[in-house]
PDB file of C-alpha atoms in Angstrom:
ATOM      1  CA  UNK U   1      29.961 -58.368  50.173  1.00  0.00           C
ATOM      2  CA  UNK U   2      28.012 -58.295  53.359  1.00  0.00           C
ATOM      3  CA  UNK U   3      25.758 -61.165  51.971  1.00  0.00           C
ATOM      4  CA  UNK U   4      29.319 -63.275  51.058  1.00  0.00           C
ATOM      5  CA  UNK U   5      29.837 -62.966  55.061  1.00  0.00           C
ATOM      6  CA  UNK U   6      26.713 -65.052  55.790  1.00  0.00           C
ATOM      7  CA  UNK U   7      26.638 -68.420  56.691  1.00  0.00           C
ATOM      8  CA  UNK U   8      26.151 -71.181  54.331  1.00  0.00           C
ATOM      9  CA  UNK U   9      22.387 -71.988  54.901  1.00  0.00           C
ATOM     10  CA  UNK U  10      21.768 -67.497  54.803  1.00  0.00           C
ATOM     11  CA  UNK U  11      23.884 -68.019  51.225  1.00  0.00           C
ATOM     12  CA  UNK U  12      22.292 -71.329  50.416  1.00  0.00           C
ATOM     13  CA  UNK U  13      18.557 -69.967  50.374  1.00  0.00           C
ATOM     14  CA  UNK U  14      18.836 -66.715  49.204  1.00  0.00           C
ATOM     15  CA  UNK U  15      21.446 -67.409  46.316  1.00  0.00           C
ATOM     16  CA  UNK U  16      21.880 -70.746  45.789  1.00  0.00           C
ATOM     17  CA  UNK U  17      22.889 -72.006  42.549  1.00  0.00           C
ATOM     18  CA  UNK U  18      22.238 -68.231  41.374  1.00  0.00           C
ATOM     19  CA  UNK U  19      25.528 -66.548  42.792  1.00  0.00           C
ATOM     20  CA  UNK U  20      26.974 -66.573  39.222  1.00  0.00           C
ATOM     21  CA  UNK U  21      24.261 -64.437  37.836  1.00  0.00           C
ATOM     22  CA  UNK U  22      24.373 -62.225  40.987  1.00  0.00           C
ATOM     23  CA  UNK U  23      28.082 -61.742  42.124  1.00  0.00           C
ATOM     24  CA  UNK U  24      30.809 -61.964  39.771  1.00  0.00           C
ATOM     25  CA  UNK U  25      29.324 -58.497  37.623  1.00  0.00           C
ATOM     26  CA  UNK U  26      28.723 -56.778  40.430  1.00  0.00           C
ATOM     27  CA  UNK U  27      31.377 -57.355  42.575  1.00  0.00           C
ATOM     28  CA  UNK U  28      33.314 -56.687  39.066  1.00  0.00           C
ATOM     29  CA  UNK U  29      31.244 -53.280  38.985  1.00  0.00           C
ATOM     30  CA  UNK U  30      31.381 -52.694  42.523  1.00  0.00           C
ATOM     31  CA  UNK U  31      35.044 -53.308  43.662  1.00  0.00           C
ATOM     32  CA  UNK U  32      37.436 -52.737  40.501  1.00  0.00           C
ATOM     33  CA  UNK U  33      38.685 -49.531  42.007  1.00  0.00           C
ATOM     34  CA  UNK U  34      38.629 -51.290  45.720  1.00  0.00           C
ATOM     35  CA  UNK U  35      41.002 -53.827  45.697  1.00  0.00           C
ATOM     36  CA  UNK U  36      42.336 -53.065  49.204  1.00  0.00           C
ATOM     37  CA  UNK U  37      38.731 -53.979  50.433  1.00  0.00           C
ATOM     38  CA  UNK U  38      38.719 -57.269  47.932  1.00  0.00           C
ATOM     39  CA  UNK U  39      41.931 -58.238  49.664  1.00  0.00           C
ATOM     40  CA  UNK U  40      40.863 -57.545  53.319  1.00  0.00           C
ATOM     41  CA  UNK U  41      37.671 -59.621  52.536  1.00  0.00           C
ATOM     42  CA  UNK U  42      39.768 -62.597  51.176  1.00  0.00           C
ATOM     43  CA  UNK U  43      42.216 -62.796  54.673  1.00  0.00           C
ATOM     44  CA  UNK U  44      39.616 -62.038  56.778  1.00  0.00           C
ATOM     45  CA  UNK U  45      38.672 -65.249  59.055  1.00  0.00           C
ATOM     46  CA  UNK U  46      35.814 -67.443  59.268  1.00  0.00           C
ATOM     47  CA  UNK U  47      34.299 -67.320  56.199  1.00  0.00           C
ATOM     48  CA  UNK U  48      32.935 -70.037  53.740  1.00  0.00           C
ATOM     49  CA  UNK U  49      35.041 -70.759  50.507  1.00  0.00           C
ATOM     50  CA  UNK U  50      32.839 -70.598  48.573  1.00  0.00           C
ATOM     51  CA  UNK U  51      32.367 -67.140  49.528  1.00  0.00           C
ATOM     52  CA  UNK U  52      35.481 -65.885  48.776  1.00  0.00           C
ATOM     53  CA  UNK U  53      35.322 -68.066  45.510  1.00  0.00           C
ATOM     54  CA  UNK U  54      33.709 -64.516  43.877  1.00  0.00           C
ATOM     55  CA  UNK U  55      36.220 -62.384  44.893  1.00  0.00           C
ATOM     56  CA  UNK U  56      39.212 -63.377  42.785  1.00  0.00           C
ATOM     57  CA  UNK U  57      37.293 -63.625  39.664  1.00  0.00           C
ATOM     58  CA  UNK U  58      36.601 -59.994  39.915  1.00  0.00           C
ATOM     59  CA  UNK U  59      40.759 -59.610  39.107  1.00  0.00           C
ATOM     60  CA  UNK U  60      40.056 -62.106  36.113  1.00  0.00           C
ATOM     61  CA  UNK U  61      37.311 -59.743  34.731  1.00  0.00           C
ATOM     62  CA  UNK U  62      39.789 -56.583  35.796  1.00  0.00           C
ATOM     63  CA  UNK U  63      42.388 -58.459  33.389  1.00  0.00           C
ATOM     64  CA  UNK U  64      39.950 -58.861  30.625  1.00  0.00           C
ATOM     65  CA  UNK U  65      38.444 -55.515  30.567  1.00  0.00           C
ATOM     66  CA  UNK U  66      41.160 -53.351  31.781  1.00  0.00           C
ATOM     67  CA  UNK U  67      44.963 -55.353  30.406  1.00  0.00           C
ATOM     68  CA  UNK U  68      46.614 -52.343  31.282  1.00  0.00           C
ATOM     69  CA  UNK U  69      45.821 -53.536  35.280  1.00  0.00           C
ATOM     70  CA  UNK U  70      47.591 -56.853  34.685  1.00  0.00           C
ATOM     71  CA  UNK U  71      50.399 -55.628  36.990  1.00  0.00           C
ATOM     72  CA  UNK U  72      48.212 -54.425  39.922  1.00  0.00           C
ATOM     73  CA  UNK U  73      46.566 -57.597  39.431  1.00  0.00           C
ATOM     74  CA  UNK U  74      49.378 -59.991  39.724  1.00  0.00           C
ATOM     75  CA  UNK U  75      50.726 -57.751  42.792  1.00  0.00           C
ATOM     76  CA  UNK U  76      47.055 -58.016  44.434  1.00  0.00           C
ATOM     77  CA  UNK U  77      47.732 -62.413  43.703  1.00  0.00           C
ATOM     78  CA  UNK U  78      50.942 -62.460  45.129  1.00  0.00           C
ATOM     79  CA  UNK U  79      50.344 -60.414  48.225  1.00  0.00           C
ATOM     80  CA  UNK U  80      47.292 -63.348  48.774  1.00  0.00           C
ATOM     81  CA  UNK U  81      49.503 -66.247  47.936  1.00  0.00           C
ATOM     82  CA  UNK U  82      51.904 -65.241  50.492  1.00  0.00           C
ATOM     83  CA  UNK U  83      49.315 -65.193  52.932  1.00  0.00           C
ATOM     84  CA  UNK U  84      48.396 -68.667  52.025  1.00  0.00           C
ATOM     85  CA  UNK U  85      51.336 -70.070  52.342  1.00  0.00           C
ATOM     86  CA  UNK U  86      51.312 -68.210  55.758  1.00  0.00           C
ATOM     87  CA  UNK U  87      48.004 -69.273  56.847  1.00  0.00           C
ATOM     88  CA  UNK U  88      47.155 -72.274  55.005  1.00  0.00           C
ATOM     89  CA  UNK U  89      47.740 -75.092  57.966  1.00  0.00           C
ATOM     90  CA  UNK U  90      45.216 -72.572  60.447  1.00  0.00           C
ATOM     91  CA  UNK U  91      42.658 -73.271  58.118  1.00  0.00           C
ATOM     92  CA  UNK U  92      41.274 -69.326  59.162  1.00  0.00           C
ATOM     93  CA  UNK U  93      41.108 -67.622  55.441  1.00  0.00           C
ATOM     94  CA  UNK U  94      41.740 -70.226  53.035  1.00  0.00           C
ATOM     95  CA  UNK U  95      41.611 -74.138  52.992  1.00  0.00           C
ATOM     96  CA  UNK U  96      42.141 -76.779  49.744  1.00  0.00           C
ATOM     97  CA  UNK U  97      39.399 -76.000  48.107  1.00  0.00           C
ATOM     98  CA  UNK U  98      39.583 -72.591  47.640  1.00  0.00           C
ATOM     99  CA  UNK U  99      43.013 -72.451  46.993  1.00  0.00           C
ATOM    100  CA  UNK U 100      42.111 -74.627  43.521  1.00  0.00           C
ATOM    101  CA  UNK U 101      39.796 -71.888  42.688  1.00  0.00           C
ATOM    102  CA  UNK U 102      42.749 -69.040  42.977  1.00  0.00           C
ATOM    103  CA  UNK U 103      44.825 -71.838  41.026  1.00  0.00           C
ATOM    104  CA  UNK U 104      42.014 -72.000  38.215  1.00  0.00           C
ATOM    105  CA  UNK U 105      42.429 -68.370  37.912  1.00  0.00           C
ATOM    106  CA  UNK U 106      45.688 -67.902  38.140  1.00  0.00           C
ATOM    107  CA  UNK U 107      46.157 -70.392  34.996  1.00  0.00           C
ATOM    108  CA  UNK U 108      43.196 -68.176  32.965  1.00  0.00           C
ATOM    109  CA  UNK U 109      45.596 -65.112  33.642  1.00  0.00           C
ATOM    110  CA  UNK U 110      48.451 -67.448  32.760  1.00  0.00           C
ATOM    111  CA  UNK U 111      50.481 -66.138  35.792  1.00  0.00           C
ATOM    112  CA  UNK U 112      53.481 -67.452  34.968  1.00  0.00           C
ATOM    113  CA  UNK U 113      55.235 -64.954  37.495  1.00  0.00           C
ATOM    114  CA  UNK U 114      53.882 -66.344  40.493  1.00  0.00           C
ATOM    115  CA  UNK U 115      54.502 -69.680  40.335  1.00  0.00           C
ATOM    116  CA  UNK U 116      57.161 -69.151  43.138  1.00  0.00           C
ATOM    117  CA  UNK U 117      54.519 -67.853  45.388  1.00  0.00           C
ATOM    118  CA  UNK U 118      52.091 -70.524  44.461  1.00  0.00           C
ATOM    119  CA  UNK U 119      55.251 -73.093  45.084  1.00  0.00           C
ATOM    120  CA  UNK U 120      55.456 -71.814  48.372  1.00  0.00           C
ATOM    121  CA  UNK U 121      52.021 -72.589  49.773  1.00  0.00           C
ATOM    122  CA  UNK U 122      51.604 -76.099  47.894  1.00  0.00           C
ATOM    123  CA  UNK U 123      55.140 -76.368  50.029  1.00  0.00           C
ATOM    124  CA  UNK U 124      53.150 -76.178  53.098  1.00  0.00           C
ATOM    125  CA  UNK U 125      52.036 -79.459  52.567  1.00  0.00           C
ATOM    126  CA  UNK U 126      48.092 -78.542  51.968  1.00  0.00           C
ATOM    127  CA  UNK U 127      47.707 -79.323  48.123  1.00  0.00           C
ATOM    128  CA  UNK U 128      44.451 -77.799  45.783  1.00  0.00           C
ATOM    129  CA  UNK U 129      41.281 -79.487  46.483  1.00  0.00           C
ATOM    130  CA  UNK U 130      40.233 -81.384  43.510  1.00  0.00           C
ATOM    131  CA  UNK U 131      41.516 -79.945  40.383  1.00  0.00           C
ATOM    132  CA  UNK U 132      44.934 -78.717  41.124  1.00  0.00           C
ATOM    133  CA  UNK U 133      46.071 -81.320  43.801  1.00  0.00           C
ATOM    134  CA  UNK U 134      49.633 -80.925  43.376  1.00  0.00           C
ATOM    135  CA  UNK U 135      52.134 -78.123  42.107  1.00  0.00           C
ATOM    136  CA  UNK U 136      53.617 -80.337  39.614  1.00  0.00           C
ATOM    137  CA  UNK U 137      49.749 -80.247  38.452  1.00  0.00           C
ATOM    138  CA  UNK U 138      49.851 -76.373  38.656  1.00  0.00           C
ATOM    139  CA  UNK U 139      52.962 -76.246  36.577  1.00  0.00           C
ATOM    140  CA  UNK U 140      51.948 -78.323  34.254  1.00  0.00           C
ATOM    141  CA  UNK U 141      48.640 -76.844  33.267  1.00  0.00           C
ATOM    142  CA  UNK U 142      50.257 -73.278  33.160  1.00  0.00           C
ATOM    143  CA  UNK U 143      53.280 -74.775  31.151  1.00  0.00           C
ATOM    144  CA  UNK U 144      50.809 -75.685  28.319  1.00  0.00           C
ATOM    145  CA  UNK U 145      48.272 -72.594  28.296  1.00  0.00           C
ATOM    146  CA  UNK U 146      45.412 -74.655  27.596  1.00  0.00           C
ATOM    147  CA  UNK U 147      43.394 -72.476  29.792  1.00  0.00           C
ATOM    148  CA  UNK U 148      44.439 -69.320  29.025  1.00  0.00           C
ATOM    149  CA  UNK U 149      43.354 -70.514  25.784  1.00  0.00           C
ATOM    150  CA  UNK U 150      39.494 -69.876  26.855  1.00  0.00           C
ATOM    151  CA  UNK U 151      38.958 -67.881  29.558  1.00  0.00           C
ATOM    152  CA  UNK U 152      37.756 -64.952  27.508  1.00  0.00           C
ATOM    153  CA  UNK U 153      35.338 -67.065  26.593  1.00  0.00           C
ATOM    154  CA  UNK U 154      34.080 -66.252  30.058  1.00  0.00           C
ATOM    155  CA  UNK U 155      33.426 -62.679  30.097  1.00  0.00           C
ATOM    156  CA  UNK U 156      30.590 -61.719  32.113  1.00  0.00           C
ATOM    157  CA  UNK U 157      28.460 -58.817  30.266  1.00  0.00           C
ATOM    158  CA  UNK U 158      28.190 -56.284  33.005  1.00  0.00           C
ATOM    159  CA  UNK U 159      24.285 -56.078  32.818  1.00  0.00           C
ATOM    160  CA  UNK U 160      22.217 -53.473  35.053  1.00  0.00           C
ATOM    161  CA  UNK U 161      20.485 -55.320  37.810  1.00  0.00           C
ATOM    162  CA  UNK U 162      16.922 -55.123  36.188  1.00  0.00           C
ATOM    163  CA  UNK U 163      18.554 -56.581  33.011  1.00  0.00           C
ATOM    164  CA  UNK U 164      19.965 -59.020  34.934  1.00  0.00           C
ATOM    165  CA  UNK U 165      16.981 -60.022  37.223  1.00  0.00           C
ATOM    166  CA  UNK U 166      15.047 -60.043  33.609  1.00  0.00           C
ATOM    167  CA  UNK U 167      17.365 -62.673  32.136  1.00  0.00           C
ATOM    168  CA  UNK U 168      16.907 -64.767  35.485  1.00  0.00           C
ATOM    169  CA  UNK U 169      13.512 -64.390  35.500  1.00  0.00           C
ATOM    170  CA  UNK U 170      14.066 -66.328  31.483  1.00  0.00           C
ATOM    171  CA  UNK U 171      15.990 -68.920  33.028  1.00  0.00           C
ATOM    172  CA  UNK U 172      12.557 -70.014  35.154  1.00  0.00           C
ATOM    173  CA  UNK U 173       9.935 -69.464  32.473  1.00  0.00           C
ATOM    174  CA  UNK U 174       8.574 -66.451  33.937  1.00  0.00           C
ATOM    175  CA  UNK U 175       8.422 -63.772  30.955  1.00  0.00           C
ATOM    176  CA  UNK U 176       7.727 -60.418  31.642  1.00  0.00           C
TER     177      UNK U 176
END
């Protein structure tokens, strides 16, 4: 998580377009049984969106692999939302952008539940960034499930890190 703290340009070089073989299994691996420490990172000021993009797909992958943790996990989302709907004009934790990310995976969970809480910050008059620009959007999209319809799809094998750093090394032609 210390490397998710880093600037842009520290993020940009040594990760780059990489951070989905490199984060979301092992923050999965890393943080499942620290979700206090998840949630401190996500209100914690200053950093880049796209950092804190990781974090909540580590409660997606919780849902996936562990159903049972649905409830913690939907407790862990509404304890952020209401933050955001606190915070979302100071622009300190959270901004457009990454509150369409929490949207996106809020809809794979198909949190019906929360759509209060997620009422309550597009209330604040700061809609989602691109995909999710307005809550009628948001209720729309959960009304019809179409992406709860896929997201296992998305499971993340939890590879070692050399198994990982193997497959990468694939994806740019160098074999072993």
């Amino acid at each position: 998580m210390e490397t998710l703290r880093q600037n842009f340009d520290f993020y940009n070089y040594h990760v780059g377009d990489y951070g989905e073989y490199v984060y979301p299994a092992t923050l999965y691996l890393l943080g499942k049984n620290h979700l206090d420490k998840l949630y401190a990172f996500m209100e914690e000021p200053g950093l880049d969106s796209y950092s804190r993009y990781w974090v909540p797909n580590v409660l997606v992958q919780l849902v996936q692999r562990e159903p049972a943790r649905r409830p913690e996990v939907i407790e862990w989302y509404r304890r952020l939302l209401k933050l955001y709907a606190e915070k979302m004009l100071e622009h300190t934790c959270c901004d457009s952008m990454l509150l369409d990310f929490v949207v996106g995976y809020l809809l794979k969970l198909h949190a019906t539940e929360l759509m209060p809480e997620i009422k309550a910050v597009y209330d604040t008059g700061e809609g989602g960034g691109l995909d999710y620009k307005t809550y009628q959007i948001v209720e729309t999209a959960m009304e019809d499930g179409r992406h709860r319809d896929y997201w296992a799809k998305e499971k993340l094998p939890l590879l070692d890190v050399h198994e990982r750093f193997r497959q990468l090394r694939k994806l740019h032609g160098q074999e072993e």
